Amino acid sequence: MRSNSSADYHLPPSSFFPLQSQLLLLQRRAQQQQQQQQQQQAQQQQQLQQQKQQFSLFNILLFFPVSSLLFLSLLTAAAATTTREAVPDRNSSYKQQQQKQQQQQQQQQQQQRNISF
């Protein structure tokens, strides 16, 4: 005799699900993975934007002091060259005064000699 008990027809639990429900589960998993990937990409893009902004801010903050120092050094160099040209050297003016005094003394001595003869 045949027995039609449930033990004879033992099937794994996954076979009880219809094919459509398995398809739905797979679709949900795929959507979840896709959403996670999109979120990760958005976070990476946001981090990249922040890094770019920080880098550009850093460049700006670095550029201004360096450029202002360069400008000031050029200004002082230009000012130094113009003052050197405009104002004669102290040593040269001192030498000129000494030479004038010597000439005057020599002239006075010659005049005195001329007078004495």
CSV table of C-alpha atoms in Angstrom, one decimal:
chain,number,residue,atom,x,y,z
A,1,MET,CA,0.0,0.0,0.0
A,2,ARG,CA,1.0,3.4,-0.6
A,3,SER,CA,1.2,6.0,2.1
A,4,ASN,CA,0.7,9.6,1.2
A,5,SER,CA,2.3,11.1,4.2
A,6,SER,CA,4.0,14.5,4.3
A,7,ALA,CA,7.3,12.9,5.1
A,8,ASP,CA,7.5,11.4,1.6
A,9,TYR,CA,7.2,14.8,0.0
A,10,HIS,CA,9.8,16.6,2.1
A,11,LEU,CA,11.0,19.7,0.1
A,12,PRO,CA,13.4,22.5,1.1
A,13,PRO,CA,11.6,25.6,2.3
A,14,SER,CA,12.8,27.7,-0.6
A,15,SER,CA,10.8,25.6,-3.1
A,16,PHE,CA,7.6,26.6,-1.4
A,17,PHE,CA,8.1,30.2,-2.5
A,18,PRO,CA,6.7,31.0,-5.8
A,19,LEU,CA,9.1,32.2,-8.5
A,20,GLN,CA,7.6,35.7,-8.4
A,21,SER,CA,8.4,36.3,-4.8
A,22,GLN,CA,12.0,35.2,-5.4
A,23,LEU,CA,12.2,37.6,-8.2
A,24,LEU,CA,10.9,40.4,-6.0
A,25,LEU,CA,13.5,39.6,-3.4
A,26,LEU,CA,16.3,39.8,-5.9
A,27,GLN,CA,14.9,43.1,-7.3
A,28,ARG,CA,14.8,44.6,-3.8
A,29,ARG,CA,18.3,43.5,-3.1
A,30,ALA,CA,19.5,45.0,-6.3
A,31,GLN,CA,17.7,48.2,-5.6
A,32,GLN,CA,19.2,48.4,-2.1
A,33,GLN,CA,22.7,47.8,-3.5
A,34,GLN,CA,22.1,50.4,-6.1
A,35,GLN,CA,20.9,52.9,-3.5
A,36,GLN,CA,24.0,52.2,-1.4
A,37,GLN,CA,26.3,52.7,-4.3
A,38,GLN,CA,24.6,56.0,-5.2
A,39,GLN,CA,24.8,57.2,-1.6
A,40,GLN,CA,28.5,56.3,-1.5
A,41,GLN,CA,29.2,58.1,-4.8
A,42,ALA,CA,27.3,61.2,-3.5
A,43,GLN,CA,29.4,61.2,-0.3
A,44,GLN,CA,32.6,60.8,-2.3
A,45,GLN,CA,31.6,63.7,-4.6
A,46,GLN,CA,30.7,65.8,-1.6
A,47,GLN,CA,34.1,65.1,0.1
A,48,LEU,CA,35.9,65.9,-3.1
A,49,GLN,CA,34.0,69.2,-3.4
A,50,GLN,CA,35.0,70.0,0.2
A,51,GLN,CA,38.6,69.2,-0.5
A,52,LYS,CA,38.6,71.4,-3.6
A,53,GLN,CA,37.1,74.3,-1.6
A,54,GLN,CA,39.6,73.9,1.2
A,55,PHE,CA,42.4,73.7,-1.3
A,56,SER,CA,41.3,76.9,-3.1
A,57,LEU,CA,40.9,78.7,0.2
A,58,PHE,CA,44.4,77.6,1.2
A,59,ASN,CA,45.8,78.8,-2.0
A,60,ILE,CA,44.1,82.2,-1.6
A,61,LEU,CA,45.4,82.5,2.0
A,62,LEU,CA,48.8,81.5,0.8
A,63,PHE,CA,48.9,83.7,-2.3
A,64,PHE,CA,48.1,87.0,-0.6
A,65,PRO,CA,50.9,87.1,2.0
A,66,VAL,CA,53.4,85.9,-0.5
A,67,SER,CA,52.3,88.3,-3.2
A,68,SER,CA,52.2,91.2,-0.7
A,69,LEU,CA,55.7,90.3,0.6
A,70,LEU,CA,57.0,90.2,-3.0
A,71,PHE,CA,55.3,93.6,-3.7
A,72,LEU,CA,56.8,95.1,-0.6
A,73,SER,CA,60.3,93.8,-1.4
A,74,LEU,CA,60.0,95.3,-4.9
A,75,LEU,CA,58.8,98.6,-3.5
A,76,THR,CA,61.7,98.8,-1.0
A,77,ALA,CA,64.2,97.8,-3.7
A,78,ALA,CA,62.8,100.5,-6.0
A,79,ALA,CA,62.8,103.1,-3.2
A,80,ALA,CA,66.4,102.2,-2.3
A,81,THR,CA,67.6,102.7,-5.8
A,82,THR,CA,65.8,106.0,-6.2
A,83,THR,CA,67.1,107.4,-2.9
A,84,ARG,CA,70.7,106.3,-3.8
A,85,GLU,CA,70.4,108.2,-7.1
A,86,ALA,CA,68.7,111.3,-5.6
A,87,VAL,CA,70.9,111.7,-2.5
A,88,PRO,CA,74.7,111.6,-3.0
A,89,ASP,CA,76.8,109.4,-0.9
A,90,ARG,CA,77.8,110.9,2.4
A,91,ASN,CA,81.4,109.9,1.9
A,92,SER,CA,81.6,111.6,-1.5
A,93,SER,CA,80.1,114.8,-0.1
A,94,TYR,CA,82.6,114.7,2.8
A,95,LYS,CA,85.5,114.3,0.3
A,96,GLN,CA,84.2,117.1,-1.8
A,97,GLN,CA,84.1,119.4,1.2
A,98,GLN,CA,87.6,118.4,2.2
A,99,GLN,CA,88.9,119.1,-1.3
A,100,LYS,CA,87.2,122.5,-1.3
A,101,GLN,CA,88.8,123.4,2.0
A,102,GLN,CA,92.2,122.3,0.8
A,103,GLN,CA,91.9,124.3,-2.3
A,104,GLN,CA,90.8,127.3,-0.3
A,105,GLN,CA,93.7,126.9,2.0
A,106,GLN,CA,96.1,126.6,-0.9
A,107,GLN,CA,94.7,129.7,-2.5
A,108,GLN,CA,95.0,131.6,0.8
A,109,GLN,CA,98.6,130.4,1.2
A,110,GLN,CA,99.5,131.5,-2.3
A,111,GLN,CA,97.9,134.9,-1.8
A,112,GLN,CA,99.9,135.3,1.4
A,113,ARG,CA,103.1,134.4,-0.4
A,114,ASN,CA,102.3,136.7,-3.2
A,115,ILE,CA,101.6,139.5,-0.7
A,116,SER,CA,104.8,138.8,1.1
A,117,PHE,CA,106.9,139.2,-2.0
